[in-house]
Amino acid sequence: MSLILGPDGLSRCAWVGDDAEYRRYHDEEWGRPLHGDRALFEKMSLEGFQAGLSWITILRKRPRFREVFAGFEPEAVARFDEADVERLMGDAGIIRNRAKILATIGNARLVTTMATGELDTLMWSFAPEPGPRPTSLAEVPATTAASDAMSKALRKAGFRFVGSTTMYALMQSSGMVDDHVVGCHRATDATD
């Protein structure tokens, strides 16, 4: 099953299930072009925290992540120290994974060494030309040559928790690729 009919009568990609927050995220965010260094740093960070978990877990915790990670402002996160790491490790409102917390801080430090707009330009440089819309969820890949290349470039620059699967999820969620399946109500206006 690739589509699901929502309580509002709209067809959506079936991964949404019957969760209201997932419906909102699917309709308002997923697949819409996202730009800006801060926004993409946040997306990179949250996708990194998601590794090994479900996205709905991260989505439900996102408000707290934003609160404790200073709105994902790279300059603020780059100043986090060991006391901040311990504070974050003690916060049940986020994913308490030391390696992911340290990676987020380290990644913020890298972003602060880049010119304004450079992270956005770098990440979007891997957005492929639009291809055929998937007709089923089975056609949606976990990785692509583009996500492999993005992952490799980010790793070479020193970024962590940026594997190809994680970067493909980022590409989907930030609109670099449009994987709304044929028949989804967002498939007709995914470029809005």
CSV table of C-alpha atoms in Angstrom, one decimal:
chain,number,residue,atom,x,y,z
A,1,MET,CA,0.0,0.0,0.0
A,2,SER,CA,1.5,3.3,-1.1
A,3,LEU,CA,-1.3,5.7,-0.3
A,4,ILE,CA,-3.6,6.2,2.6
A,5,LEU,CA,-6.8,8.2,2.8
A,6,GLY,CA,-6.8,10.7,5.7
A,7,PRO,CA,-9.8,11.6,7.8
A,8,ASP,CA,-10.0,14.8,5.7
A,9,GLY,CA,-10.5,12.8,2.6
A,10,LEU,CA,-7.0,13.5,1.1
A,11,SER,CA,-4.7,10.8,-0.2
A,12,ARG,CA,-1.2,10.8,1.3
A,13,CYS,CA,1.9,8.8,1.1
A,14,ALA,CA,1.2,5.7,3.3
A,15,TRP,CA,4.2,6.3,5.6
A,16,VAL,CA,2.0,8.9,7.3
A,17,GLY,CA,-0.3,6.3,8.8
A,18,ASP,CA,-3.0,7.8,11.0
A,19,ASP,CA,-0.8,10.1,13.1
A,20,ALA,CA,-2.0,13.7,13.0
A,21,GLU,CA,1.5,15.1,13.5
A,22,TYR,CA,2.8,13.0,10.6
A,23,ARG,CA,-0.1,14.3,8.4
A,24,ARG,CA,0.8,17.9,9.3
A,25,TYR,CA,4.5,17.3,8.7
A,26,HIS,CA,3.8,15.5,5.3
A,27,ASP,CA,1.5,18.3,4.2
A,28,GLU,CA,3.4,21.3,5.3
A,29,GLU,CA,7.1,20.4,5.4
A,30,TRP,CA,8.2,17.2,3.8
A,31,GLY,CA,9.3,17.7,0.2
A,32,ARG,CA,9.1,21.5,0.3
A,33,PRO,CA,12.3,23.3,-0.6
A,34,LEU,CA,14.2,24.4,2.5
A,35,HIS,CA,17.0,26.8,2.3
A,36,GLY,CA,19.3,28.6,4.8
A,37,ASP,CA,22.3,27.6,6.7
A,38,ARG,CA,20.5,27.5,10.1
A,39,ALA,CA,17.5,25.6,8.7
A,40,LEU,CA,19.7,23.0,7.0
A,41,PHE,CA,22.0,22.7,10.0
A,42,GLU,CA,18.9,21.9,12.1
A,43,LYS,CA,17.7,19.4,9.5
A,44,MET,CA,21.2,17.8,9.4
A,45,SER,CA,21.3,17.6,13.2
A,46,LEU,CA,17.8,16.1,13.6
A,47,GLU,CA,18.3,13.6,10.8
A,48,GLY,CA,21.5,12.6,12.5
A,49,PHE,CA,19.7,12.1,15.8
A,50,GLN,CA,17.1,10.1,13.9
A,51,ALA,CA,19.6,7.5,12.8
A,52,GLY,CA,18.4,4.1,14.1
A,53,LEU,CA,15.1,5.6,15.3
A,54,SER,CA,11.7,6.5,13.7
A,55,TRP,CA,11.3,10.1,12.4
A,56,ILE,CA,8.1,10.5,14.4
A,57,THR,CA,10.1,10.1,17.6
A,58,ILE,CA,12.3,13.1,16.5
A,59,LEU,CA,9.3,15.1,15.2
A,60,ARG,CA,7.6,14.8,18.6
A,61,LYS,CA,10.8,15.8,20.4
A,62,ARG,CA,11.7,18.6,17.9
A,63,PRO,CA,10.4,21.5,20.1
A,64,ARG,CA,12.6,20.4,23.0
A,65,PHE,CA,15.6,19.9,20.6
A,66,ARG,CA,15.1,23.4,19.4
A,67,GLU,CA,14.9,24.7,22.9
A,68,VAL,CA,18.0,23.0,24.3
A,69,PHE,CA,20.1,23.5,21.1
A,70,ALA,CA,19.6,27.3,21.0
A,71,GLY,CA,17.3,27.1,18.1
A,72,PHE,CA,20.0,25.4,16.1
A,73,GLU,CA,21.8,28.6,15.6
A,74,PRO,CA,25.3,27.3,14.6
A,75,GLU,CA,27.2,30.1,16.4
A,76,ALA,CA,25.4,29.3,19.7
A,77,VAL,CA,25.8,25.6,19.4
A,78,ALA,CA,29.4,25.9,18.5
A,79,ARG,CA,30.0,27.5,21.9
A,80,PHE,CA,28.6,24.5,23.8
A,81,ASP,CA,31.1,22.9,26.2
A,82,GLU,CA,31.3,19.8,28.4
A,83,ALA,CA,28.8,21.3,30.9
A,84,ASP,CA,26.3,21.7,28.0
A,85,VAL,CA,27.0,18.1,26.9
A,86,GLU,CA,26.2,16.9,30.4
A,87,ARG,CA,23.1,19.1,30.5
A,88,LEU,CA,21.9,17.6,27.2
A,89,MET,CA,22.7,14.0,28.4
A,90,GLY,CA,20.4,14.6,31.4
A,91,ASP,CA,17.5,15.9,29.3
A,92,ALA,CA,14.9,13.2,28.7
A,93,GLY,CA,13.1,15.5,26.2
A,94,ILE,CA,15.7,14.7,23.5
A,95,ILE,CA,17.7,11.7,22.3
A,96,ARG,CA,20.4,11.3,24.9
A,97,ASN,CA,23.2,9.9,22.7
A,98,ARG,CA,26.6,11.4,23.5
A,99,ALA,CA,28.1,10.7,20.1
A,100,LYS,CA,25.2,12.4,18.4
A,101,ILE,CA,25.3,15.4,20.8
A,102,LEU,CA,29.1,15.8,20.2
A,103,ALA,CA,28.6,15.5,16.5
A,104,THR,CA,26.0,18.2,16.5
A,105,ILE,CA,28.3,20.5,18.4
A,106,GLY,CA,31.2,19.6,16.1
A,107,ASN,CA,29.1,20.1,13.0
A,108,ALA,CA,28.0,23.6,14.3
A,109,ARG,CA,31.7,24.5,14.7
A,110,LEU,CA,32.3,23.5,11.1
A,111,VAL,CA,29.3,25.6,9.9
A,112,THR,CA,30.7,28.7,11.7
A,113,THR,CA,33.9,28.4,9.6
A,114,MET,CA,31.9,28.6,6.4
A,115,ALA,CA,30.8,31.7,4.6
A,116,THR,CA,27.2,32.7,4.9
A,117,GLY,CA,25.1,30.6,2.5
A,118,GLU,CA,28.0,28.1,1.9
A,119,LEU,CA,26.3,25.2,3.7
A,120,ASP,CA,23.1,25.8,1.7
A,121,THR,CA,25.0,26.0,-1.6
A,122,LEU,CA,27.0,22.9,-0.8
A,123,MET,CA,24.0,20.8,0.2
A,124,TRP,CA,21.8,22.0,-2.7
A,125,SER,CA,24.6,21.3,-5.2
A,126,PHE,CA,23.7,17.6,-4.8
A,127,ALA,CA,20.0,18.0,-5.6
A,128,PRO,CA,19.4,15.9,-8.7
A,129,GLU,CA,17.4,17.0,-11.6
A,130,PRO,CA,13.7,16.0,-11.1
A,131,GLY,CA,13.0,12.5,-12.3
A,132,PRO,CA,9.8,10.5,-12.7
A,133,ARG,CA,7.6,10.6,-9.6
A,134,PRO,CA,7.5,7.2,-7.7
A,135,THR,CA,4.3,5.3,-8.3
A,136,SER,CA,4.8,3.3,-5.1
A,137,LEU,CA,6.7,3.4,-1.9
A,138,ALA,CA,8.7,0.4,-3.1
A,139,GLU,CA,10.2,2.7,-5.8
A,140,VAL,CA,11.5,5.2,-3.2
A,141,PRO,CA,15.2,4.4,-2.6
A,142,ALA,CA,17.1,4.6,0.8
A,143,THR,CA,20.1,6.1,-0.9
A,144,THR,CA,21.1,7.4,-4.3
A,145,ALA,CA,24.3,8.4,-6.1
A,146,ALA,CA,23.5,12.0,-5.1
A,147,SER,CA,23.1,11.2,-1.4
A,148,ASP,CA,26.3,9.1,-1.6
A,149,ALA,CA,28.1,12.1,-3.1
A,150,MET,CA,26.7,14.5,-0.5
A,151,SER,CA,27.6,12.2,2.3
A,152,LYS,CA,31.2,11.8,1.0
A,153,ALA,CA,31.6,15.6,0.6
A,154,LEU,CA,30.3,16.4,4.0
A,155,ARG,CA,32.4,13.7,5.7
A,156,LYS,CA,35.5,15.0,3.8
A,157,ALA,CA,34.7,18.4,5.3
A,158,GLY,CA,34.6,16.8,8.8
A,159,PHE,CA,30.9,16.5,9.4
A,160,ARG,CA,29.6,13.5,11.3
A,161,PHE,CA,26.4,11.5,11.3
A,162,VAL,CA,25.9,12.3,7.7
A,163,GLY,CA,25.8,8.9,6.1
A,164,SER,CA,24.1,8.4,2.7
A,165,THR,CA,20.8,7.1,4.1
A,166,THR,CA,20.7,10.0,6.5
A,167,MET,CA,21.5,12.4,3.7
A,168,TYR,CA,18.8,10.9,1.5
A,169,ALA,CA,16.3,11.4,4.2
A,170,LEU,CA,17.4,15.0,4.4
A,171,MET,CA,17.2,15.4,0.7
A,172,GLN,CA,13.6,14.2,0.8
A,173,SER,CA,12.5,16.3,3.8
A,174,SER,CA,14.1,19.5,2.5
A,175,GLY,CA,12.7,19.2,-1.0
A,176,MET,CA,15.9,18.4,-2.8
A,177,VAL,CA,14.1,15.4,-4.1
A,178,ASP,CA,10.3,14.9,-4.4
A,179,ASP,CA,9.3,11.5,-3.3
A,180,HIS,CA,5.5,12.1,-2.9
A,181,VAL,CA,4.1,9.1,-4.7
A,182,VAL,CA,1.6,9.3,-7.6
A,183,GLY,CA,-1.9,9.9,-6.2
A,184,CYS,CA,-0.7,11.8,-3.1
A,185,HIS,CA,-2.4,15.1,-2.8
A,186,ARG,CA,1.0,16.8,-2.4
A,187,ALA,CA,2.3,15.2,-5.6
A,188,THR,CA,0.5,17.9,-7.6
A,189,ASP,CA,1.8,20.9,-5.6
A,190,ALA,CA,5.0,19.7,-4.1
A,191,THR,CA,6.9,22.7,-5.5
A,192,ASP,CA,4.7,25.3,-3.7
